[in-house]
mmCIF file with all atom_site columns, C-alpha atoms in Angstrom:
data_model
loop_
_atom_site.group_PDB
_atom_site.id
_atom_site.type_symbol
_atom_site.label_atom_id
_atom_site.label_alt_id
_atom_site.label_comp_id
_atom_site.label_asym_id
_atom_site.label_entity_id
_atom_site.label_seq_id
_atom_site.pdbx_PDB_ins_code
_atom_site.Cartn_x
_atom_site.Cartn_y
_atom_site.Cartn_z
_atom_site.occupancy
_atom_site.B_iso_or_equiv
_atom_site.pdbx_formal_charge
_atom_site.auth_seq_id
_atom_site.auth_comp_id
_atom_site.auth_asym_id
_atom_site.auth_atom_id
_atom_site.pdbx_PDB_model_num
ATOM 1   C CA . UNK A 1 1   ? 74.529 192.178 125.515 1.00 89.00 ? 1   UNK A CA 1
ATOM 2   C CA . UNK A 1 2   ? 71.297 194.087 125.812 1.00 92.00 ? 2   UNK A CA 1
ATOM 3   C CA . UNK A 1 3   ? 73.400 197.427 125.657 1.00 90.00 ? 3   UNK A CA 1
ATOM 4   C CA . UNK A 1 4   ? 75.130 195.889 122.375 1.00 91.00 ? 4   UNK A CA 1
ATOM 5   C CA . UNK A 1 5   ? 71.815 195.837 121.029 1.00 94.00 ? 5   UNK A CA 1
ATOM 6   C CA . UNK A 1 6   ? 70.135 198.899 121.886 1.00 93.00 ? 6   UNK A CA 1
ATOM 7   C CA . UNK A 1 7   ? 73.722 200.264 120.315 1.00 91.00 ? 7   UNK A CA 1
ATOM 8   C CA . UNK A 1 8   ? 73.619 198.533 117.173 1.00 93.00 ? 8   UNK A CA 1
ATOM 9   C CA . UNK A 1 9   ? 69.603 199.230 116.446 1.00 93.00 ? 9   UNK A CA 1
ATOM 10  C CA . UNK A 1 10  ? 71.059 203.140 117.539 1.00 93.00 ? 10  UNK A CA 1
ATOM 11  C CA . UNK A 1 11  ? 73.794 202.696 114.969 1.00 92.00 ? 11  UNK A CA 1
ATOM 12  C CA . UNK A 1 12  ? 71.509 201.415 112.226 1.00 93.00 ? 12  UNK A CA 1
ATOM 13  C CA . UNK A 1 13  ? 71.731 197.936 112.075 1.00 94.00 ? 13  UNK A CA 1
ATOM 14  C CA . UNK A 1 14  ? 70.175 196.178 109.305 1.00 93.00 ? 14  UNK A CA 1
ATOM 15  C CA . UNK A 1 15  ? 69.121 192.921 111.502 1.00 95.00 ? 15  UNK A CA 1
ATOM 16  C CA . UNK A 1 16  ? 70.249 191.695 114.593 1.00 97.00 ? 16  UNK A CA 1
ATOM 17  C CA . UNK A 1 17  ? 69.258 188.598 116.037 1.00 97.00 ? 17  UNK A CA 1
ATOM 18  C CA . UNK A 1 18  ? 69.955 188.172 119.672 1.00 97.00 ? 18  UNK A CA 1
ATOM 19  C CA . UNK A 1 19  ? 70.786 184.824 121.484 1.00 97.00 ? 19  UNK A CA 1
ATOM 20  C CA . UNK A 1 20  ? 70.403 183.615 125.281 1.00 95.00 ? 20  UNK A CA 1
ATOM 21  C CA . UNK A 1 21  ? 69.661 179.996 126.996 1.00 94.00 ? 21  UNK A CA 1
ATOM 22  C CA . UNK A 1 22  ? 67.012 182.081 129.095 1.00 93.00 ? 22  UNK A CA 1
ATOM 23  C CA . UNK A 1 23  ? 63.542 182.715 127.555 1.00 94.00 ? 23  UNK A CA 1
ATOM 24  C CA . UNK A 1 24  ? 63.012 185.879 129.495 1.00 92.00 ? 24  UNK A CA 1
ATOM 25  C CA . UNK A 1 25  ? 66.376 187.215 128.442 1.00 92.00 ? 25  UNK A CA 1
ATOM 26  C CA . UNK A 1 26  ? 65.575 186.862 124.809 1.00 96.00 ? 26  UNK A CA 1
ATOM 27  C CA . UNK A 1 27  ? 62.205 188.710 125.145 1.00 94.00 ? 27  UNK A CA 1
ATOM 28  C CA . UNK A 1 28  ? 64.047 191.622 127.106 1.00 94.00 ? 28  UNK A CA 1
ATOM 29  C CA . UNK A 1 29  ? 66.453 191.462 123.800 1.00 95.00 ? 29  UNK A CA 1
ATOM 30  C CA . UNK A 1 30  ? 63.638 191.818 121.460 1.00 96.00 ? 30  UNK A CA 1
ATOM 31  C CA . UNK A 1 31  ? 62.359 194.850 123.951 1.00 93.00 ? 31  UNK A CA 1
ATOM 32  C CA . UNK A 1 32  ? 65.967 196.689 123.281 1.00 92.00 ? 32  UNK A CA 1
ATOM 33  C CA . UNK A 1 33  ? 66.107 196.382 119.694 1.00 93.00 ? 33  UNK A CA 1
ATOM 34  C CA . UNK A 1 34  ? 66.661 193.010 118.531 1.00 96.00 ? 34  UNK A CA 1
ATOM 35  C CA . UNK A 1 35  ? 64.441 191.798 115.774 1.00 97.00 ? 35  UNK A CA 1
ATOM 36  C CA . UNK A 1 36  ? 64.623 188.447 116.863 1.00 97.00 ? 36  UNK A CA 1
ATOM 37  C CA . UNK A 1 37  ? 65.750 186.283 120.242 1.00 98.00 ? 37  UNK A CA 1
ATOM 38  C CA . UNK A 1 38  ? 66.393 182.793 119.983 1.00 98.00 ? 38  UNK A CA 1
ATOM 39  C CA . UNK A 1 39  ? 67.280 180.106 122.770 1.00 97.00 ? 39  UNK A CA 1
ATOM 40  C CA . UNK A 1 40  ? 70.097 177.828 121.838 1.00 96.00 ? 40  UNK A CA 1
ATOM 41  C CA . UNK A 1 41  ? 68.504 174.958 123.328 1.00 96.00 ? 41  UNK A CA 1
ATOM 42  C CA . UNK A 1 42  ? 65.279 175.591 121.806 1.00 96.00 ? 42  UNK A CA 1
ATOM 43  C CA . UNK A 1 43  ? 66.992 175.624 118.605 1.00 96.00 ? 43  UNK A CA 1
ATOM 44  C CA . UNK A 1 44  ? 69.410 172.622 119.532 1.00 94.00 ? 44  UNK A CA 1
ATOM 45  C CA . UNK A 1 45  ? 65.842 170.484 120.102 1.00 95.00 ? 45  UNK A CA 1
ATOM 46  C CA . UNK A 1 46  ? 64.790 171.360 116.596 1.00 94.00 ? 46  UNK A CA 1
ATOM 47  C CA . UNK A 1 47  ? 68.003 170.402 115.216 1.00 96.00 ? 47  UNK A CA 1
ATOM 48  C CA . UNK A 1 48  ? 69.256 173.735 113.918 1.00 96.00 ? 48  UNK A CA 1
ATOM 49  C CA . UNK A 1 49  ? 72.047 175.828 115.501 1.00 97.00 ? 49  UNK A CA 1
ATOM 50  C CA . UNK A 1 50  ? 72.914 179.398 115.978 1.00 97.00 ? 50  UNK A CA 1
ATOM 51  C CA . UNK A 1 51  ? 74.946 179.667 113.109 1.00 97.00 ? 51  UNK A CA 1
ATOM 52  C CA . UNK A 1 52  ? 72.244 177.635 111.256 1.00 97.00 ? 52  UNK A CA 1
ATOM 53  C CA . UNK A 1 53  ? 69.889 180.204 112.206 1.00 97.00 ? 53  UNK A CA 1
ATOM 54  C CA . UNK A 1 54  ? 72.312 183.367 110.937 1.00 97.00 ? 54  UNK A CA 1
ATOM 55  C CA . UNK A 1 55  ? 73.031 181.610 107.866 1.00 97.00 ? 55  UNK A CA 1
ATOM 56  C CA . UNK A 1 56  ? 69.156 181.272 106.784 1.00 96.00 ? 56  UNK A CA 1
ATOM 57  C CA . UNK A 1 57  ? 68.592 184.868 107.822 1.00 96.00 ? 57  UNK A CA 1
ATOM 58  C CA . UNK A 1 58  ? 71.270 186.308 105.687 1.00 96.00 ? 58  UNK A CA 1
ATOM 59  C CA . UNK A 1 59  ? 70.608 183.818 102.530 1.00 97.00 ? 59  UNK A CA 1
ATOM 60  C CA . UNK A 1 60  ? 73.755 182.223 103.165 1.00 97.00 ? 60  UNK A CA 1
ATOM 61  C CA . UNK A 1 61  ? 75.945 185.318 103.367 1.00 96.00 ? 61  UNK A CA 1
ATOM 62  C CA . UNK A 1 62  ? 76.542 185.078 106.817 1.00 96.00 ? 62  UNK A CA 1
ATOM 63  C CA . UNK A 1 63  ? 77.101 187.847 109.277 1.00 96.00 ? 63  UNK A CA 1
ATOM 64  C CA . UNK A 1 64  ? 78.943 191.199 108.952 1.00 96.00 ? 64  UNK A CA 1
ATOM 65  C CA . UNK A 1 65  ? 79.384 191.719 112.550 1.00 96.00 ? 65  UNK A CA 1
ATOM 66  C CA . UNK A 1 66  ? 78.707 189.462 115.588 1.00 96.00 ? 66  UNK A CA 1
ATOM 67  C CA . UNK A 1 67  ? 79.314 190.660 119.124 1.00 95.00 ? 67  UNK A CA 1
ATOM 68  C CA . UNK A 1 68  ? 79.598 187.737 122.007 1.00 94.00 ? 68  UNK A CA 1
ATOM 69  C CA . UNK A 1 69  ? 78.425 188.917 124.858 1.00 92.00 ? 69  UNK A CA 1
ATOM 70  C CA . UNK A 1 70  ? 77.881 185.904 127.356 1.00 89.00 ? 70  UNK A CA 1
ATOM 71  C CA . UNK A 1 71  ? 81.707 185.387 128.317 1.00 88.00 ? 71  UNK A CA 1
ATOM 72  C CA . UNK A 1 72  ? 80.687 181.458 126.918 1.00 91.00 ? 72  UNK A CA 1
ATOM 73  C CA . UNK A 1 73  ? 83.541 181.199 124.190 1.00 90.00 ? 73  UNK A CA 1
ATOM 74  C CA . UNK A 1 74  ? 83.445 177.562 124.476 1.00 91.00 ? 74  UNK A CA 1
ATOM 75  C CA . UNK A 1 75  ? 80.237 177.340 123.074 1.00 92.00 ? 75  UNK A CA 1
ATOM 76  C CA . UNK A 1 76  ? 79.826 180.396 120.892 1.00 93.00 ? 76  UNK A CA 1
ATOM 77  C CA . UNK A 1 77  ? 83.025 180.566 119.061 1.00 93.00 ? 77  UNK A CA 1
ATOM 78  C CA . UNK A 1 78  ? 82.259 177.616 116.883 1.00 94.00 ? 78  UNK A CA 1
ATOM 79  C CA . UNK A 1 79  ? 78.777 178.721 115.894 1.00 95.00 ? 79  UNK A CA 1
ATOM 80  C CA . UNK A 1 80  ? 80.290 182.270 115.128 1.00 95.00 ? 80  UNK A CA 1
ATOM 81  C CA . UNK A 1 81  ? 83.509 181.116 112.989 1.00 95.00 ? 81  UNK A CA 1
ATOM 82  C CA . UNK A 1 82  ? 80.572 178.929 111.094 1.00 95.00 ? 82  UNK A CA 1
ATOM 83  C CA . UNK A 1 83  ? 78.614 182.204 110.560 1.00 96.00 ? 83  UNK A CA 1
ATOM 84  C CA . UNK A 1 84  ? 80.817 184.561 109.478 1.00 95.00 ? 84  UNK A CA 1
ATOM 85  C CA . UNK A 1 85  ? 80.339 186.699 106.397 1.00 96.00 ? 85  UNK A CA 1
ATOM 86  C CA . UNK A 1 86  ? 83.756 187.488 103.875 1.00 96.00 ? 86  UNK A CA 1
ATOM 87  C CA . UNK A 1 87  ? 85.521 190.067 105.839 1.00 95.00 ? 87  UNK A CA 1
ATOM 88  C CA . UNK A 1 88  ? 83.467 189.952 108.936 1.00 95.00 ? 88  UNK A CA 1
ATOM 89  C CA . UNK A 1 89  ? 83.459 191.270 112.157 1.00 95.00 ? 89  UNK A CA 1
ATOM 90  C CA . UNK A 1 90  ? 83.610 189.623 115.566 1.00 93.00 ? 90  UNK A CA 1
ATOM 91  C CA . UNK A 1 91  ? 83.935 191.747 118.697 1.00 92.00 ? 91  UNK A CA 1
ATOM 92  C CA . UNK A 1 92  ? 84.779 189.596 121.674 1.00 91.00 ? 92  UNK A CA 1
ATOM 93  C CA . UNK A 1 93  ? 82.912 191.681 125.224 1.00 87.00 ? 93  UNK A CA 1
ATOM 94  C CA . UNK A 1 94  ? 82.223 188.776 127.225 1.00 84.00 ? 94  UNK A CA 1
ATOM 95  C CA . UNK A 1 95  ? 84.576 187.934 130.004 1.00 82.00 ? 95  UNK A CA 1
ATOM 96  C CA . UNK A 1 96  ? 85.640 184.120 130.794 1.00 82.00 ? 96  UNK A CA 1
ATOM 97  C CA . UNK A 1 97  ? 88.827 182.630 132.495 1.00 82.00 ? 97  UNK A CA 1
ATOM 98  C CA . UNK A 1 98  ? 88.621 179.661 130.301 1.00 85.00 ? 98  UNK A CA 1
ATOM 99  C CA . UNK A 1 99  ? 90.836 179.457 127.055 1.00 85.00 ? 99  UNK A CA 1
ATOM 100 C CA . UNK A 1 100 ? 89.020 178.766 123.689 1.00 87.00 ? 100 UNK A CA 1
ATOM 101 C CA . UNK A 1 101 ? 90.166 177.365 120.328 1.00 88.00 ? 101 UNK A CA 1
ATOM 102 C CA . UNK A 1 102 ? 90.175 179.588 117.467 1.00 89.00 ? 102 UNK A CA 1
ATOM 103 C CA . UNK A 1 103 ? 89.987 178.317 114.273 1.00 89.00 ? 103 UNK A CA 1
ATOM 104 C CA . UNK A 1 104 ? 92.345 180.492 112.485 1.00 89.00 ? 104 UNK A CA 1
ATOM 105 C CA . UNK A 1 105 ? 92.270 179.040 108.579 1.00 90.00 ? 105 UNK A CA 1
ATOM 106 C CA . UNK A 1 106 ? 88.734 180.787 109.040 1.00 89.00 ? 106 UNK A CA 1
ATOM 107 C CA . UNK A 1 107 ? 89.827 184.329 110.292 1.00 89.00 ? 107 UNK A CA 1
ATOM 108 C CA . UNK A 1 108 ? 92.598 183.907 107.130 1.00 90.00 ? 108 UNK A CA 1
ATOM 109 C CA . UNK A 1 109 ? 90.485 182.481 104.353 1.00 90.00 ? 109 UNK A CA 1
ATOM 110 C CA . UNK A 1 110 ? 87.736 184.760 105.344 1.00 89.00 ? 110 UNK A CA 1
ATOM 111 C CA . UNK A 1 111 ? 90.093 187.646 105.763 1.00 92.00 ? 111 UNK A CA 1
ATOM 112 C CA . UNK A 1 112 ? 87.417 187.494 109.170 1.00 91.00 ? 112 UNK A CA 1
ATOM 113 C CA . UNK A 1 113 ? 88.875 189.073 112.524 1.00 92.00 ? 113 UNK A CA 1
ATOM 114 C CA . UNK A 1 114 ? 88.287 188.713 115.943 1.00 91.00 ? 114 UNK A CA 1
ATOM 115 C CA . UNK A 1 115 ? 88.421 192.147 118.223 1.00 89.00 ? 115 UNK A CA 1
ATOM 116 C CA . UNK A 1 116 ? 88.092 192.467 122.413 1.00 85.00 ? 116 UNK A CA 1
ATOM 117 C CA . UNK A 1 117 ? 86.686 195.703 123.622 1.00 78.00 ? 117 UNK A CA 1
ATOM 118 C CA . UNK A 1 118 ? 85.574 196.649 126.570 1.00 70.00 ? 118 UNK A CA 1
ATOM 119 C CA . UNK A 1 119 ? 82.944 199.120 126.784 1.00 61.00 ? 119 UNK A CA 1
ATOM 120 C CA . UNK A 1 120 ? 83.548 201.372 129.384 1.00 62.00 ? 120 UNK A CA 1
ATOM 121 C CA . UNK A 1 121 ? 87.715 201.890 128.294 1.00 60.00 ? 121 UNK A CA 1
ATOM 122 C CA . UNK A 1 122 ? 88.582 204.823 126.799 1.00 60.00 ? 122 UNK A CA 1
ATOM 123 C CA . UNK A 1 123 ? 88.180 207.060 123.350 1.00 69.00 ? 123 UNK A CA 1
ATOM 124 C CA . UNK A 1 124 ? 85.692 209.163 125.063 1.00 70.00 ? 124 UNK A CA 1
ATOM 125 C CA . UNK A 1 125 ? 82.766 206.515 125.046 1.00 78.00 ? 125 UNK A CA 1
ATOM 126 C CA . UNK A 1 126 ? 80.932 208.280 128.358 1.00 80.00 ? 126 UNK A CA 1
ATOM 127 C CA . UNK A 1 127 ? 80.570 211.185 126.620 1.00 85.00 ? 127 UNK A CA 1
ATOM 128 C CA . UNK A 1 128 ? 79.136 209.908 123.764 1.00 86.00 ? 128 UNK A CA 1
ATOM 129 C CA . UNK A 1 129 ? 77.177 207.562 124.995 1.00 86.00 ? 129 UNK A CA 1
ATOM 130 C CA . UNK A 1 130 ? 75.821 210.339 127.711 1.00 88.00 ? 130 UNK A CA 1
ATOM 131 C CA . UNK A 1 131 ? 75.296 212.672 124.825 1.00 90.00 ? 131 UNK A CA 1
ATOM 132 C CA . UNK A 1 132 ? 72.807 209.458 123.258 1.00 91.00 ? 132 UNK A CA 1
ATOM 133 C CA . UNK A 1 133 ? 70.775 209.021 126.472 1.00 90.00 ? 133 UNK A CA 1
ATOM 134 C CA . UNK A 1 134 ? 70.626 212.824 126.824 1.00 92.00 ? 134 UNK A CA 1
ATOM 135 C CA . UNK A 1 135 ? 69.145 213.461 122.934 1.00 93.00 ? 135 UNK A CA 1
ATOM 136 C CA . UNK A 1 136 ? 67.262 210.033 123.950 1.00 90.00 ? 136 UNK A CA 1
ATOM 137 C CA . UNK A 1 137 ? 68.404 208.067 120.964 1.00 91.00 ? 137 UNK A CA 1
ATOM 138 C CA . UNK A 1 138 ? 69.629 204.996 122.429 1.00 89.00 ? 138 UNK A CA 1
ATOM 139 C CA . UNK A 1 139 ? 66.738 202.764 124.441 1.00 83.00 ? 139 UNK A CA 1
ATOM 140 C CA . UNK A 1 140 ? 67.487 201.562 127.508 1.00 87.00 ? 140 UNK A CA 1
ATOM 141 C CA . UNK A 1 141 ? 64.399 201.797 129.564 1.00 90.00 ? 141 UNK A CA 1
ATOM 142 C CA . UNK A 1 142 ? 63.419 198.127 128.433 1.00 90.00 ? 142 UNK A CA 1
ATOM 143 C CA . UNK A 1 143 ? 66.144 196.930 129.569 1.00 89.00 ? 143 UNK A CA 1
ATOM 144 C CA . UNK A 1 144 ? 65.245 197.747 133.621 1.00 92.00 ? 144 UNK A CA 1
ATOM 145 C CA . UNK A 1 145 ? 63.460 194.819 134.351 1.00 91.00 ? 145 UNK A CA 1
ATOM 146 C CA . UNK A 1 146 ? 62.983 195.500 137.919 1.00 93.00 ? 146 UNK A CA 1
ATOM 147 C CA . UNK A 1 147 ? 63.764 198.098 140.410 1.00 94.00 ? 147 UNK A CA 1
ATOM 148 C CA . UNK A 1 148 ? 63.814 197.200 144.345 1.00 94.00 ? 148 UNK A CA 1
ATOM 149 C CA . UNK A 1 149 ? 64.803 199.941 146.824 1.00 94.00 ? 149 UNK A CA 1
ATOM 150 C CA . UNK A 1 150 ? 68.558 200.577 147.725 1.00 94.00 ? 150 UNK A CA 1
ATOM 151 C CA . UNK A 1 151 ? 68.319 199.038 151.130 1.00 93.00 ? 151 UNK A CA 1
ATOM 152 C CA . UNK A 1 152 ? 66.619 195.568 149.265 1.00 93.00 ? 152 UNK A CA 1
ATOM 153 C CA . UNK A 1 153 ? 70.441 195.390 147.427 1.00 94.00 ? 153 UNK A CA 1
ATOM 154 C CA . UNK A 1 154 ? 71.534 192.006 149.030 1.00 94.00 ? 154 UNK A CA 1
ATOM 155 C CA . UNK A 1 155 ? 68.309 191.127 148.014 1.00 94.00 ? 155 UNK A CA 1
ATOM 156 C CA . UNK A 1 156 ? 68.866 192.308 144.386 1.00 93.00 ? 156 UNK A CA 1
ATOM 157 C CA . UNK A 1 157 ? 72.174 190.820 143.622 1.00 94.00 ? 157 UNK A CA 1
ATOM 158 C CA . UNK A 1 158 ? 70.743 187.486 144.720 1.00 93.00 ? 158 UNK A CA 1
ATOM 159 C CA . UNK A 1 159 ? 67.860 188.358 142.009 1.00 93.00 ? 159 UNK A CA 1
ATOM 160 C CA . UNK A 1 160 ? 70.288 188.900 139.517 1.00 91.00 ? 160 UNK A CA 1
ATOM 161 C CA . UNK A 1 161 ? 71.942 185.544 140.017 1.00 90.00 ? 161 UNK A CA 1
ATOM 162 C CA . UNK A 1 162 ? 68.630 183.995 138.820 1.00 85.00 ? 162 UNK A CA 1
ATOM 163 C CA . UNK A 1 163 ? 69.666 185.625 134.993 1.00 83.00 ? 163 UNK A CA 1
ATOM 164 C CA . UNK A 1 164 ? 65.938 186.072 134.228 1.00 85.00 ? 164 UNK A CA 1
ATOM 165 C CA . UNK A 1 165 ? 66.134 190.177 134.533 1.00 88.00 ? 165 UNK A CA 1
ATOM 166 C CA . UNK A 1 166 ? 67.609 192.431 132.288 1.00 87.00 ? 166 UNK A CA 1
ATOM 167 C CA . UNK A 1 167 ? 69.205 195.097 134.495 1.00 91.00 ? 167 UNK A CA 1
ATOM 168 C CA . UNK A 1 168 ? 68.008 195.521 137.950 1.00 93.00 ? 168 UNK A CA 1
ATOM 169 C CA . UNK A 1 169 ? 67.733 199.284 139.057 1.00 93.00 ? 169 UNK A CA 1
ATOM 170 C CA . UNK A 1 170 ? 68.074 199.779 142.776 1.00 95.00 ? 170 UNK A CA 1
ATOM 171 C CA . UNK A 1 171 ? 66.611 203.323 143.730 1.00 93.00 ? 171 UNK A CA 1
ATOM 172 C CA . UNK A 1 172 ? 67.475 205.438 146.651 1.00 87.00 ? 172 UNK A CA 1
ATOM 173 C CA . UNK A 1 173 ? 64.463 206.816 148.688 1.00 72.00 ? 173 UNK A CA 1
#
């Protein structure tokens, strides 16, 4: 997710709002490009939603492109299929083992469409994506939230589990 964003702010995204049900996580987002993070839950206790949200930021247009990242189709896919803009966009990364409903009048009426990539396969994305970090155009510094020593890695897989850090760089000395 936080790559997603520091990709689409490198791509020239108009707006991109971030989401995550941990407060830390959405201030890493906003740190990588997002220009605003919002909790769920927070938002749930207010009585808006997600797709609430999306639909006040774009004046009702709804969104061109929305990327789920947390592998929590369950939750997301409603709030996304509520949120989509005519002809939009949604690319699928997240990884679950648990089927989801699609509502598929929307992807038809909407002429909307759902696509799963993974990053890493294929069509020479290391390159490119090298060739970003090299002419330092993509931003992913903020997104190292901590860095523990290569023998602490036990240690820093069990951090990760907590899902407050971004990306946790281990670093050989």
């Amino acid at each position: 997710g936080l790559s997603a964003i520091a990709l689409a702010r490198t791509a020239g995204a108009a707006t991109i709002t971030a989401f995550d049900v941990v407060d830390a996580r959405c201030e890493v987002a906003l740190s990588c490009g997002a220009d605003s993070a919002h909790n769920p839950k927070t938002l749930s206790a207010n009585g808006t939603s997600p797709a609430d949200l999306v639909l006040e930021t774009t004046k009702g247009a709804g969104a061109d492109l929305q990327l789920e990242c947390a592998g929590a189709a369950l939750t997301t896919l409603p709030e996304i299929e509520r949120c989509f803009a005519p002809g939009g966009t949604m690319i699928y990364l997240g990884r679950t083992g648990e089927r989801a409903p699609v509502m598929l009048d929307i992807l038809v009426s909407g002429a909307a469409s759902i696509v799963g990539s993974r990053g890493h396969a294929g069509q020479g994305c290391f390159p490119r994506i090298i060739r970003l970090l090299e002419e330092d155009r993509l931003p992913i510094a903020p997104m190292i939230t901590a860095r523990r020593p290569f023998s602490d890695a036990l240690e820093a897989v069990e951090q990760s589990c907590s899902r407050v850090d971004g990306k946790i760089l281990l670093v050989y000395r």
